[in-house]
Short mmCIF file of C-alpha atoms and ligand atoms in Angstrom, two decimals:
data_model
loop_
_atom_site.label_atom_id
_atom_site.label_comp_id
_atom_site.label_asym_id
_atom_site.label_seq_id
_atom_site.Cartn_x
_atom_site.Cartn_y
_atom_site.Cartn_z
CA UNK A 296 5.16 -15.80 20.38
CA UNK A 297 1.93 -14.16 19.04
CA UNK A 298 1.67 -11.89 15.69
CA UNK A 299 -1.54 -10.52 15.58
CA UNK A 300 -2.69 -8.80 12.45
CA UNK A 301 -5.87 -6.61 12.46
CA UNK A 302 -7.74 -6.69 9.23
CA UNK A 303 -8.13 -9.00 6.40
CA UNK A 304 -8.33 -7.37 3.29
CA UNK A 305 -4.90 -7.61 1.04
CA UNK A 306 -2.56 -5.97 3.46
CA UNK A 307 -3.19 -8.22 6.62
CA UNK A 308 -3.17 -11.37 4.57
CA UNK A 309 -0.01 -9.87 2.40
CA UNK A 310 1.52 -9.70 5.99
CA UNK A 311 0.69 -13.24 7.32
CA UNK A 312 1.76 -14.90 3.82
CA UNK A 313 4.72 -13.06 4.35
CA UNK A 314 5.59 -14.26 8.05
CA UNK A 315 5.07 -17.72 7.16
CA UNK A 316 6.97 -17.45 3.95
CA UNK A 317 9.66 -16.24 5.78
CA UNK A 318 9.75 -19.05 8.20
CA UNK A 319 8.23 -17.63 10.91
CA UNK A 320 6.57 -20.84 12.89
CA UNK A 321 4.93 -19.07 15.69
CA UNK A 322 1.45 -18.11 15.96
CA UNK A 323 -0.39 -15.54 13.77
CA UNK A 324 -3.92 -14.30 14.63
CA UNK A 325 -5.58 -12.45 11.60
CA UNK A 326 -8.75 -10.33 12.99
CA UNK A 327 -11.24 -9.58 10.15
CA UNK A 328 -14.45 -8.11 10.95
CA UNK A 329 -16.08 -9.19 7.88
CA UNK A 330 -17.58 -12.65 6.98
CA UNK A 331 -15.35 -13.63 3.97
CA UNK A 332 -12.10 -15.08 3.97
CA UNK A 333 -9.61 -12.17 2.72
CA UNK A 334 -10.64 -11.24 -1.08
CA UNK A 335 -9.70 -8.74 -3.87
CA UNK A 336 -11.45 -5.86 -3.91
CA UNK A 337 -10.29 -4.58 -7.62
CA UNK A 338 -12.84 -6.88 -8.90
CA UNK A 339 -15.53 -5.05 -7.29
CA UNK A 340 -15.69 -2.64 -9.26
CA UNK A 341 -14.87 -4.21 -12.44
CA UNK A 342 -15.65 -7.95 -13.52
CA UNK A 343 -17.58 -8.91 -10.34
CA UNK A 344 -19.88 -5.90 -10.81
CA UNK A 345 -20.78 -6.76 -14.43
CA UNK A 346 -21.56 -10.55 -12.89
CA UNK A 347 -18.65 -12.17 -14.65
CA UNK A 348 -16.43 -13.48 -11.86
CA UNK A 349 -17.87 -15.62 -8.92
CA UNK A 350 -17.57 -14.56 -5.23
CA UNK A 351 -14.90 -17.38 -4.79
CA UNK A 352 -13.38 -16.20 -7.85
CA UNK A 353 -12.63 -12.82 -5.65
CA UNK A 354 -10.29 -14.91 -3.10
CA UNK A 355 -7.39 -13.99 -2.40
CA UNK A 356 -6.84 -17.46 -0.85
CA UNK A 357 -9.33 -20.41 -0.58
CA UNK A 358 -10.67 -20.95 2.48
CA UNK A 359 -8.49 -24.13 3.56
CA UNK A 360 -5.07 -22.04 2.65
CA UNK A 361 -5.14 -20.45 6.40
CA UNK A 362 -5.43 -24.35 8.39
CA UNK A 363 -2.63 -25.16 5.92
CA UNK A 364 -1.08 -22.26 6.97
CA UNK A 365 -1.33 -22.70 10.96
CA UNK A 366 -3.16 -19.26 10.24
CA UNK A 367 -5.82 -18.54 12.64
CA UNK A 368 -8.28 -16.28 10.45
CA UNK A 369 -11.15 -15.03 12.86
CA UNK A 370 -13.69 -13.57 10.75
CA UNK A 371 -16.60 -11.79 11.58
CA UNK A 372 -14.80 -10.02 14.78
CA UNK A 373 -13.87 -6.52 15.43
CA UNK A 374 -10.49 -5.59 17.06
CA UNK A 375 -12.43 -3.01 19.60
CA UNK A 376 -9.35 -1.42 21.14
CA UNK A 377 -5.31 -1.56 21.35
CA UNK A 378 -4.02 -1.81 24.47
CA UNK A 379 -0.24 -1.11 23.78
CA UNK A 380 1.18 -1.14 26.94
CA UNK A 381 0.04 -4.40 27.91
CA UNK A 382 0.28 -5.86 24.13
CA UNK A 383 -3.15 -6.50 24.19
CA UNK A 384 -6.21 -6.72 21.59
CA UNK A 385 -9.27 -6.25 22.89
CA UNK A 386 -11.71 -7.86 20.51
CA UNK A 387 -15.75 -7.70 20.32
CA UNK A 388 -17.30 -9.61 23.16
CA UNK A 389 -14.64 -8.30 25.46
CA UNK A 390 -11.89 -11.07 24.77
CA UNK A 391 -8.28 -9.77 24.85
CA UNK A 392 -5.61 -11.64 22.48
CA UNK A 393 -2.24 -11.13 23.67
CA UNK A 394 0.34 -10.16 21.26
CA UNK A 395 4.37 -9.76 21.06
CA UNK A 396 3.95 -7.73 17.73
CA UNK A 397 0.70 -6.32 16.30
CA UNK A 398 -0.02 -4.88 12.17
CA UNK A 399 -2.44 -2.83 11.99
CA UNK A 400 -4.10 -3.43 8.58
CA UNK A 401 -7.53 -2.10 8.77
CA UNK A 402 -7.66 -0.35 5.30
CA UNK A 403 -10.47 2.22 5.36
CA UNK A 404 -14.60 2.63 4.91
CA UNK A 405 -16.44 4.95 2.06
CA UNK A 406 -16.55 8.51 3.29
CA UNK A 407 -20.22 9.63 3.83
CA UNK A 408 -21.65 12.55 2.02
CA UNK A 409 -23.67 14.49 5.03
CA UNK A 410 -26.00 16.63 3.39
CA UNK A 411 -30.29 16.74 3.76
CA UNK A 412 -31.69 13.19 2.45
CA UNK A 413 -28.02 11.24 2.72
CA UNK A 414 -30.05 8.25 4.68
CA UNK A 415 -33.09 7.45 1.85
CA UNK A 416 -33.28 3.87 0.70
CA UNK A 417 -31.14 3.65 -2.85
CA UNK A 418 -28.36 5.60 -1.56
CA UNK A 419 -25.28 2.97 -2.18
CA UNK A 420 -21.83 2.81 -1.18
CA UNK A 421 -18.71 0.51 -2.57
CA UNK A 422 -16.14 -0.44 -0.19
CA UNK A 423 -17.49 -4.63 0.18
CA UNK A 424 -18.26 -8.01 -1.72
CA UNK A 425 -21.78 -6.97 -0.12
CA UNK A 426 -21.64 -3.20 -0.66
CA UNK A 427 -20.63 -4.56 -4.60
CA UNK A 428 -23.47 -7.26 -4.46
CA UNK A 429 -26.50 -4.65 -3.41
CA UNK A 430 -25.81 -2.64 -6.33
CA UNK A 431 -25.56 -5.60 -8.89
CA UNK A 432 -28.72 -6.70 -7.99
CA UNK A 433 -29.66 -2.78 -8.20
CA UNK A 434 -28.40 -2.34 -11.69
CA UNK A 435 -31.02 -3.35 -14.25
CA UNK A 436 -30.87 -2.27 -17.28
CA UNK A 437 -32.82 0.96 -17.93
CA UNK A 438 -32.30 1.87 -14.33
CA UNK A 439 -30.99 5.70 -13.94
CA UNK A 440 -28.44 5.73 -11.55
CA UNK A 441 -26.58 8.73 -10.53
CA UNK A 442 -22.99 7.96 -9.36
CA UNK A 443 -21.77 10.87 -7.10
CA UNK A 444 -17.51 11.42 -7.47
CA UNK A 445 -15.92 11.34 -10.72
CA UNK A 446 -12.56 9.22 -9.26
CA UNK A 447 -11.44 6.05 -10.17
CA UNK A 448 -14.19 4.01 -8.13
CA UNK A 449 -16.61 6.27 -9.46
CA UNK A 450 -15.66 5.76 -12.73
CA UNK A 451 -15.18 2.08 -12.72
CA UNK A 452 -18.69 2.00 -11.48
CA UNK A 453 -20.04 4.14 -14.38
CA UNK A 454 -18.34 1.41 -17.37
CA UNK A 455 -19.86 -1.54 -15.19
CA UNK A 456 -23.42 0.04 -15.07
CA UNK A 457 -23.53 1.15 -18.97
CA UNK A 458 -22.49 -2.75 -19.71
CA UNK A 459 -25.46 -3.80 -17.25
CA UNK A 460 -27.44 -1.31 -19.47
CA UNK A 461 -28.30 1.33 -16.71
CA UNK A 462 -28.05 5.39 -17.63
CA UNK A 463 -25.80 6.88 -16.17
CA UNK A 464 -24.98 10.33 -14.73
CA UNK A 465 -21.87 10.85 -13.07
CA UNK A 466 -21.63 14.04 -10.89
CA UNK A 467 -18.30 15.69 -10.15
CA UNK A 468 -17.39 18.84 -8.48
CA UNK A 469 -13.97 19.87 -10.15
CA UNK A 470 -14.27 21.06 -13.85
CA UNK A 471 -13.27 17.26 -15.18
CA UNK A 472 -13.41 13.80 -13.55
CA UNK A 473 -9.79 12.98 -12.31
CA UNK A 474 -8.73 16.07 -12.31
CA UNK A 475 -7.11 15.91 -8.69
CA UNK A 476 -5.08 13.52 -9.90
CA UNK A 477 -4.43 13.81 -13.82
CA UNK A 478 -4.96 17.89 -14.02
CA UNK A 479 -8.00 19.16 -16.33
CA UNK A 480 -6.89 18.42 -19.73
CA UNK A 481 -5.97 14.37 -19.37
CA UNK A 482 -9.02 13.70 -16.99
CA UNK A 483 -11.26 15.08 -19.52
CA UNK A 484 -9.82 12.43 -22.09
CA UNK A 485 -10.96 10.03 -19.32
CA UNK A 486 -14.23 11.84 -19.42
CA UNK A 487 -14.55 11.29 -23.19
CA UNK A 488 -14.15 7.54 -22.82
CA UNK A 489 -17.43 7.72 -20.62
CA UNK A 490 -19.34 9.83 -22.95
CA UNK A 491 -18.67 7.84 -25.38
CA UNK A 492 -20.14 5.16 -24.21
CA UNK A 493 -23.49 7.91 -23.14
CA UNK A 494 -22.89 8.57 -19.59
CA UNK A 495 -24.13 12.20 -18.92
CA UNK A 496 -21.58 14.01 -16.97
CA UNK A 497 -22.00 17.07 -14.97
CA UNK A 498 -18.79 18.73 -13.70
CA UNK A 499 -18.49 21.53 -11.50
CA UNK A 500 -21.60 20.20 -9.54
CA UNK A 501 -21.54 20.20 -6.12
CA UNK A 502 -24.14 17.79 -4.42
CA UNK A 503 -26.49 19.66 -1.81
CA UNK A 504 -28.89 16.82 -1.09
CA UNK A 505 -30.62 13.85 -2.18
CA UNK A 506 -34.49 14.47 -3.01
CA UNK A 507 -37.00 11.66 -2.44
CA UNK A 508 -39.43 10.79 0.60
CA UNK A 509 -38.00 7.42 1.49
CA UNK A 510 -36.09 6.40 -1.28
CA UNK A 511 -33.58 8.09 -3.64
CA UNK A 512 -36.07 10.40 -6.75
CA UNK A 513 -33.05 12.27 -7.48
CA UNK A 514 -29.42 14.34 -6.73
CA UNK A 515 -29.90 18.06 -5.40
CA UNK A 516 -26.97 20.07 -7.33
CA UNK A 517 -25.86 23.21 -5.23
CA UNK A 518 -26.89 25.11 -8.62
CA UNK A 519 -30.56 24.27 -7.41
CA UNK A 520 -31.08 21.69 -9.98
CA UNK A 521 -32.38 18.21 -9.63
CA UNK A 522 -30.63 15.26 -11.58
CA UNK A 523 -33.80 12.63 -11.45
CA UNK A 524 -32.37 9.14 -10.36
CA UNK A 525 -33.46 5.67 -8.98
CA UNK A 526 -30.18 5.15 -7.34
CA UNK A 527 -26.92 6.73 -6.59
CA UNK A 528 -24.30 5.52 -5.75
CA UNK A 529 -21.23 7.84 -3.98
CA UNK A 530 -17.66 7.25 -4.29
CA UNK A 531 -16.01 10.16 -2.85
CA UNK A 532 -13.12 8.81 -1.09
CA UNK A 533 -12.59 6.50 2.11
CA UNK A 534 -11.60 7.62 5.89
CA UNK A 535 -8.82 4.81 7.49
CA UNK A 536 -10.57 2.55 9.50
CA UNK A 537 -8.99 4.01 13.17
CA UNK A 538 -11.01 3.94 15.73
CA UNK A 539 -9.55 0.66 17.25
CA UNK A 540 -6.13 2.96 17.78
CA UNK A 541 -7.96 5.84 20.08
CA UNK A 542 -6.35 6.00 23.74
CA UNK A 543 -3.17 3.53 22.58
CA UNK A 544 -0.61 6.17 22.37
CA UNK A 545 0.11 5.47 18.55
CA UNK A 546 0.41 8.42 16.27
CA UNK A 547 -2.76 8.92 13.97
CA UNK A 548 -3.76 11.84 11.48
CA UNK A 549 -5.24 10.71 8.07
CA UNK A 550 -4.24 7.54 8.69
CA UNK A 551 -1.45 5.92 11.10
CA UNK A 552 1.91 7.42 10.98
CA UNK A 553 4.67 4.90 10.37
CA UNK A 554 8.30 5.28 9.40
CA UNK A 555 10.11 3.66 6.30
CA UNK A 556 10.03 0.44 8.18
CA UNK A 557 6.22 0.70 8.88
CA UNK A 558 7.08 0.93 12.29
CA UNK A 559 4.12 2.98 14.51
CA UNK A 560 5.48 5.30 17.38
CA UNK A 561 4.71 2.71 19.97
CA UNK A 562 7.06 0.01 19.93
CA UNK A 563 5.90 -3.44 18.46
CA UNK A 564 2.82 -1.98 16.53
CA UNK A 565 3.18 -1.61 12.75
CA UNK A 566 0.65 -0.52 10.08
CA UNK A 567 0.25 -1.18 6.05
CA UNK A 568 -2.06 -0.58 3.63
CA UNK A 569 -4.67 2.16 2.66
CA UNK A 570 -4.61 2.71 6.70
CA UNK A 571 -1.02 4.08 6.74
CA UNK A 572 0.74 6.89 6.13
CA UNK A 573 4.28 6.63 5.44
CA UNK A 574 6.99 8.40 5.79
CA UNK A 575 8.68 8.07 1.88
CA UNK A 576 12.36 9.36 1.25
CA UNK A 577 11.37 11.14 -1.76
CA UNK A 578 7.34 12.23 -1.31
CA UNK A 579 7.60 12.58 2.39
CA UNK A 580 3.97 11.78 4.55
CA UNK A 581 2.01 10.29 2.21
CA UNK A 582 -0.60 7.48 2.25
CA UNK A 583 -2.04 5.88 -0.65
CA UNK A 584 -4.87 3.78 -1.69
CA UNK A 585 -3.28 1.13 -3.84
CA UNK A 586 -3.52 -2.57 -4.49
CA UNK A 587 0.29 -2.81 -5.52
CA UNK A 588 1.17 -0.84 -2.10
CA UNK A 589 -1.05 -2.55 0.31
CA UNK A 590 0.05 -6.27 -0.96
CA UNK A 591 4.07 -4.78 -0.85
CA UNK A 592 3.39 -2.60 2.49
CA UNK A 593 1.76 -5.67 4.29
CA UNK A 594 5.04 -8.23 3.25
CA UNK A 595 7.58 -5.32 3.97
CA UNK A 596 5.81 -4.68 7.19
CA UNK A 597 6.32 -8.48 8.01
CA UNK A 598 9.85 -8.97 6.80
CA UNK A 599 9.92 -5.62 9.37
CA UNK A 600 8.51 -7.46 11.98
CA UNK A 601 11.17 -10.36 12.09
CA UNK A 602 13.76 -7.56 12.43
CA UNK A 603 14.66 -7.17 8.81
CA UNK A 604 14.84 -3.46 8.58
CA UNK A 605 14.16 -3.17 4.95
CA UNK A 606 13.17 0.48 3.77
CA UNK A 607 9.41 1.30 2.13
CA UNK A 608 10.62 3.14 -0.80
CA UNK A 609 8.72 2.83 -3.97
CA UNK A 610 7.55 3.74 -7.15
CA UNK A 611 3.53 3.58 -6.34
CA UNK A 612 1.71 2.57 -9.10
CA UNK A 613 -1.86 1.43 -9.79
CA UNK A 614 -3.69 0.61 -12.92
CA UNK A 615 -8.05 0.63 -13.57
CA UNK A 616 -9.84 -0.79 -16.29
CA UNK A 617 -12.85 1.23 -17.67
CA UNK A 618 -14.47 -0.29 -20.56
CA UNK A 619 -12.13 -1.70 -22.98
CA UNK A 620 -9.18 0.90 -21.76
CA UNK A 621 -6.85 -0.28 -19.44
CA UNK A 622 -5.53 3.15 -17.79
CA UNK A 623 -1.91 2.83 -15.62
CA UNK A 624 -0.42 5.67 -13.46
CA UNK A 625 2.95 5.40 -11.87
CA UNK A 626 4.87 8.28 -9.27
CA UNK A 627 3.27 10.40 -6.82
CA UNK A 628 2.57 14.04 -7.81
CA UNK A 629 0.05 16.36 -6.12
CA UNK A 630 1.41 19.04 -8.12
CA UNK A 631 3.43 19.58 -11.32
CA UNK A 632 4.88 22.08 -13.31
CA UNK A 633 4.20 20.73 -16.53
CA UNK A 634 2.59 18.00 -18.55
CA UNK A 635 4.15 16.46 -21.77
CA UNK A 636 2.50 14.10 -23.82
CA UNK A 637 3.53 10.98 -25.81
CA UNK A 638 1.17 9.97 -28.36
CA UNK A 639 -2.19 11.36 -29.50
CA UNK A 640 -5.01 11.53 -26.78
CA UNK A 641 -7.48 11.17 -29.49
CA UNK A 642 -6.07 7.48 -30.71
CA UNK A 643 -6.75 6.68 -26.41
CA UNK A 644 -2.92 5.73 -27.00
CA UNK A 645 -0.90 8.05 -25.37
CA UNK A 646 1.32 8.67 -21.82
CA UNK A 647 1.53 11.87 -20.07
CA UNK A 648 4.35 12.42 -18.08
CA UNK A 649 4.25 15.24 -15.04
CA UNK A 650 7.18 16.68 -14.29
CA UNK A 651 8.25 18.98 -11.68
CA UNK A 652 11.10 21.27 -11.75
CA UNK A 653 12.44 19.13 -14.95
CA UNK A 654 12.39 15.57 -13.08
CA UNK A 655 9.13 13.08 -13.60
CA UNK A 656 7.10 13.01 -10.83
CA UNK A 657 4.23 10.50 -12.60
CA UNK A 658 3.46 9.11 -15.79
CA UNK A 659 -0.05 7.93 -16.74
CA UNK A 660 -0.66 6.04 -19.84
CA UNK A 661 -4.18 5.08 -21.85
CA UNK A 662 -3.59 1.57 -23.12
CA UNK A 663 0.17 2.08 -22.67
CA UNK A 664 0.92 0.15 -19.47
CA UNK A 665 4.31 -1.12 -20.61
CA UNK A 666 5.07 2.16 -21.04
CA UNK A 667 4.31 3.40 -17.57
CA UNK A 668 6.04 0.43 -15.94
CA UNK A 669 9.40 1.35 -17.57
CA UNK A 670 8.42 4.84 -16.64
CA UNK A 671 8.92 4.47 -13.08
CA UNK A 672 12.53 3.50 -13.14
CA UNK A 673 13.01 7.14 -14.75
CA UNK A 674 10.75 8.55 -11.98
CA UNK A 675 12.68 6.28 -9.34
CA UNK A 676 15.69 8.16 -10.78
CA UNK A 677 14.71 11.77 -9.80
CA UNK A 678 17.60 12.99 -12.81
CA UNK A 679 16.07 16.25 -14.77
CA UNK A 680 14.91 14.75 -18.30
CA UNK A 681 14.97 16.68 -21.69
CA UNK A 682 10.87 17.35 -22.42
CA UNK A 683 11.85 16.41 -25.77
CA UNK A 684 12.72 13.51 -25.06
CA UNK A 685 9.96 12.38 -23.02
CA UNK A 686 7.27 13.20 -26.18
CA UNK A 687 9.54 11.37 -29.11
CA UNK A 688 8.09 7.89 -29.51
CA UNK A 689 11.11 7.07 -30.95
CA UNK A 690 13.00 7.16 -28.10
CA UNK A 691 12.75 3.87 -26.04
CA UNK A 692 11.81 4.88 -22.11
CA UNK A 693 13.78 1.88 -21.26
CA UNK A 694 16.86 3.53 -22.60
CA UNK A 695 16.18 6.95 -21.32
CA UNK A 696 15.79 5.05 -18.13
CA UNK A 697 18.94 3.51 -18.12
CA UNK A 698 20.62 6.48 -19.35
CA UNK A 699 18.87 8.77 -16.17
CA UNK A 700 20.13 5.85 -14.03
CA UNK A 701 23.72 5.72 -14.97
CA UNK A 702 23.65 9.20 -14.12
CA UNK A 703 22.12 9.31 -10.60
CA UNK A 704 24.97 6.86 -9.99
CA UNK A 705 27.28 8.86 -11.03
CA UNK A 706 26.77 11.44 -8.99
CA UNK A 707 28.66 11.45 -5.73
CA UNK A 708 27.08 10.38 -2.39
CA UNK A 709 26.68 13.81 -0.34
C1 FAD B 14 -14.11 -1.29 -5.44
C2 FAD B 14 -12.62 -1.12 -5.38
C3 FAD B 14 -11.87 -1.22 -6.54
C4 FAD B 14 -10.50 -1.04 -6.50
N1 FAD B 14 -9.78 -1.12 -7.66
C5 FAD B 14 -8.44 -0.92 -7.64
C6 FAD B 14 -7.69 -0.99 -8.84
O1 FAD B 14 -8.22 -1.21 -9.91
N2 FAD B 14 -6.36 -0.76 -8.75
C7 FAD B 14 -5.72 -0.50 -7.57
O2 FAD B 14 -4.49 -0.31 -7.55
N3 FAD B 14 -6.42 -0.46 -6.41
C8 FAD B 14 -7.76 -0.66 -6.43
N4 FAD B 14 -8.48 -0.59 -5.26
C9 FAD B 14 -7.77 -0.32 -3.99
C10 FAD B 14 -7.26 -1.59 -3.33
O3 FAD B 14 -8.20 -2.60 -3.40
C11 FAD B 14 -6.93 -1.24 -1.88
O4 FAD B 14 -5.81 -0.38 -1.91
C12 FAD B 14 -6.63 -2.46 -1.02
O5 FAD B 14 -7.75 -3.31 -0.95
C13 FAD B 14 -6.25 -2.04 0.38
O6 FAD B 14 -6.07 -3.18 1.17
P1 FAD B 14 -5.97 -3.07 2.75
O7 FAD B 14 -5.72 -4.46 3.21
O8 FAD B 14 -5.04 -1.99 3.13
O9 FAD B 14 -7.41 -2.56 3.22
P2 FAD B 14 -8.82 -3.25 3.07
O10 FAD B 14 -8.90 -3.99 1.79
O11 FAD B 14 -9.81 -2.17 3.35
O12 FAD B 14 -8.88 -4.31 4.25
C14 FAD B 14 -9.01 -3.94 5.59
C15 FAD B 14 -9.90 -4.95 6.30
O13 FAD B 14 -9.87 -4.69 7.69
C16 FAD B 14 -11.20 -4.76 8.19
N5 FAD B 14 -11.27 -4.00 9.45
C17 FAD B 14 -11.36 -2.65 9.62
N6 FAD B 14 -11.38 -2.33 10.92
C18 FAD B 14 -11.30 -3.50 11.60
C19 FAD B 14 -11.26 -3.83 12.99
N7 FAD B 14 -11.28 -2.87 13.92
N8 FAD B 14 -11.21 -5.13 13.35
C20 FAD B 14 -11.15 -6.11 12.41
N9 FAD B 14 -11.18 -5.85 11.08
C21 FAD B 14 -11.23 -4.57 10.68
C22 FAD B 14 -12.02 -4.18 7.07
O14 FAD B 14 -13.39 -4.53 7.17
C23 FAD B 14 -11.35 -4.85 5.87
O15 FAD B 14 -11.85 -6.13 5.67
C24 FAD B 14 -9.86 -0.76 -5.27
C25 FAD B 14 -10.61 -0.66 -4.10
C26 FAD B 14 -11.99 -0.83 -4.14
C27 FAD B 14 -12.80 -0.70 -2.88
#
């Protein structure tokens, strides 16, 4: 019996930790198409950028782990295409493994920005240990670097460069950097942090080009003005890695579709990670791009694949550093109602809790990650919760928590 997993960044080897933790003695194939070993791409961004954690450092295993593990890791090879009804991956080179049960785990790649001068020399993307090496060795101090995307990566990027010494301009189209995500008023806070620390930022700017004759002079704004750069460096989303799925019959749009169980619609294929797109009980379609989900996704998707039937149902949650501020955001809201706040924004202390027609959606928190953590049980319990409540420090979330749990249970099954 062959389980074949296709991908190995945390998802894939999640999944085959999983399998074998589980008892599972049969075979498991992990197909990577990079060079490295499975690794942690958090550090990317963060500690490995500034040069302060080693490539090995970034593993999620050690190289030996996966003979230990009877796990055969083939790295450097593409899965090419799925042949589902003869349980077959075809790989580069035109080999076929044969499978009983296949995860698809193939996370995603850096969206491209396709406007005039997109291909000149200095133009960077972070997705890689190499994408994340090239623009280490890139960022010298004094270098001026625009970074394109005020989101999480882009941001992450921004604190690493200012610590390498590089200025920094970080472009963003809404009116405040996260503000997809936190709303106006909470990503500008996040904004502050970066100003602070003298990164230019320019919202509302739309990107129309790149200028320079072969490599990057500077960032074309749709205004007509030109930001002058040595480098930029674009983090504007990813696109799930898909293409090995075309023709197999399973169900793709932004990302594969999969049930609660991570089960694709063709029988024996499963998907986990920042490909998938599940189907939760409370948020509905949704896919993510989470460390916490692709490490849970890829070990429920296994336990799935031994016939558990265990339910995807969580709280998502993930957590970036930026600077000295560790920021933590727990729920799933792509709208609210209404924000309340906990704690001054100003002391870069605080939570802010979204709620939507009285329940709590989300709950982010600046330096507060206990906080958020015992959030998410009172998010998990979908009861309505007194505003009040929510913005007096004094009240303990744990207890609120347990209080909005008592009640959910008390409330009889429909
Ligand atoms: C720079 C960076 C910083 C991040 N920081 C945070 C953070 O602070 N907090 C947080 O919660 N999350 C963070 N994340 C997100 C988190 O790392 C991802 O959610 C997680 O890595 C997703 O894992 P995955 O296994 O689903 O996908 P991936 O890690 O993308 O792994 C998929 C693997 O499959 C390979 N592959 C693709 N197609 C094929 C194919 N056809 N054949 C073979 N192999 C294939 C890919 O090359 C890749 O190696 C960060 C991500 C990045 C990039």
């Amino acid at each position: 019996m062959t389980f074949a997993i296709l991908g190995g960044g945390l998802a894939g080897w999640s999944a085959a930790a999983t399998l074998r933790d589980r008892g599972y003695d049969g075979r498991i194939v992990i197909i990577a198409n990079e060079r490295e070993p499975p690794y942690d791409r958090p550090p990317l961004s963060k500690d490995y950028l500034r040069g302060e954690r080693t490539r090995a450092e970034t593993l999620l295993r050690p190289a030996p782990w996966y003979a230990e593990q009877e796990i055969e890791l083939e790295t450097g090879v593409t899965a090419t295409h799925l042949d589902a009804s003869n349980h077959r991956v075809v790989l580069d080179g035109g080999r076929e493994l044969a499978y009983e049960r296949v995860l698809v785990a193939t996370g995603g790649r850096p969206r491209r920005l396709d406007v005039p001068g997109s291909d000149l020399a200095g133009i960077m993307y972070l997705r890689s240990i190499e994408d994340a090496e090239r623009i280490r060795e890139a960022l010298l101090p004094g270098l001026r670097v625009c970074i394109v995307g005020g989101g999480f990566i882009g941001l992450e990027v921004a604190a690493a460069a200012r610590r390498r010494g590089a200025e920094v301009t970080i472009i963003e189209a809404l009116s405040a950097p996260l503000e997809r995500i936190l709303g106006h008023a909470i990503g500008d806070v996040c904004g502050e942090l970066h100003r602070d620390q003298g990164v230019n930022i320019r919202t509302g700017c739309a990107v129309a080009g790149f200028a320079g004759t072969q490599r990057v002079s500077g960032v074309l704004a749709a205004d007509g003005s030109l930001i002058g750069c040595d480098a930029a460096i674009v983090g504007v989303g990813i696109e799930p890695a898909v293409e090995a799925l075309a023709g197999s019959g399973v169900k793709v749009g932004d990302g594969v579709v999969v049930d609660a169980l991570m089960r694709t619609t063709v029988e024996g294929v499963y998907a986990a990670g920042d490909v998938a797109r599940h189907a939760h009980p409370r948020h509905g379609s949704v896919r993510v791009e989470h460390w916490q989900n692709a490490l849970d996704q890829g070990a429920t998707a296994a336990r799935n694949m031994l016939d558990a039937a265990e339910p995807y149902a969580p709280v998502h949650w993930f957590w970036s550093d930026q600077y000295d501020s560790n920021l933590q955001y727990a729920g799933f809201a792509p709208r609210w109602d209404s924000v309340v706040l906990r704690g001054d924004p100003a002391d870069r202390s605080f939570l802010a809790f979204y709620l939507t027609d009285g329940a709590l959606t989300a709950a982010f928190g600046m330096n507060r990650g206990r906080d958020v953590r015992r959030a998410a049980r009172l998010i998990e319990s979908g009861q309505r919760i007194d505003p009040r409540a929510l913005s007096d420090e004094g009240l303990d979330l744990r207890e609120l928590a347990s209080r909005a749990i008592g009640l959910a249970q008390q409330k009889p099954s429909l």
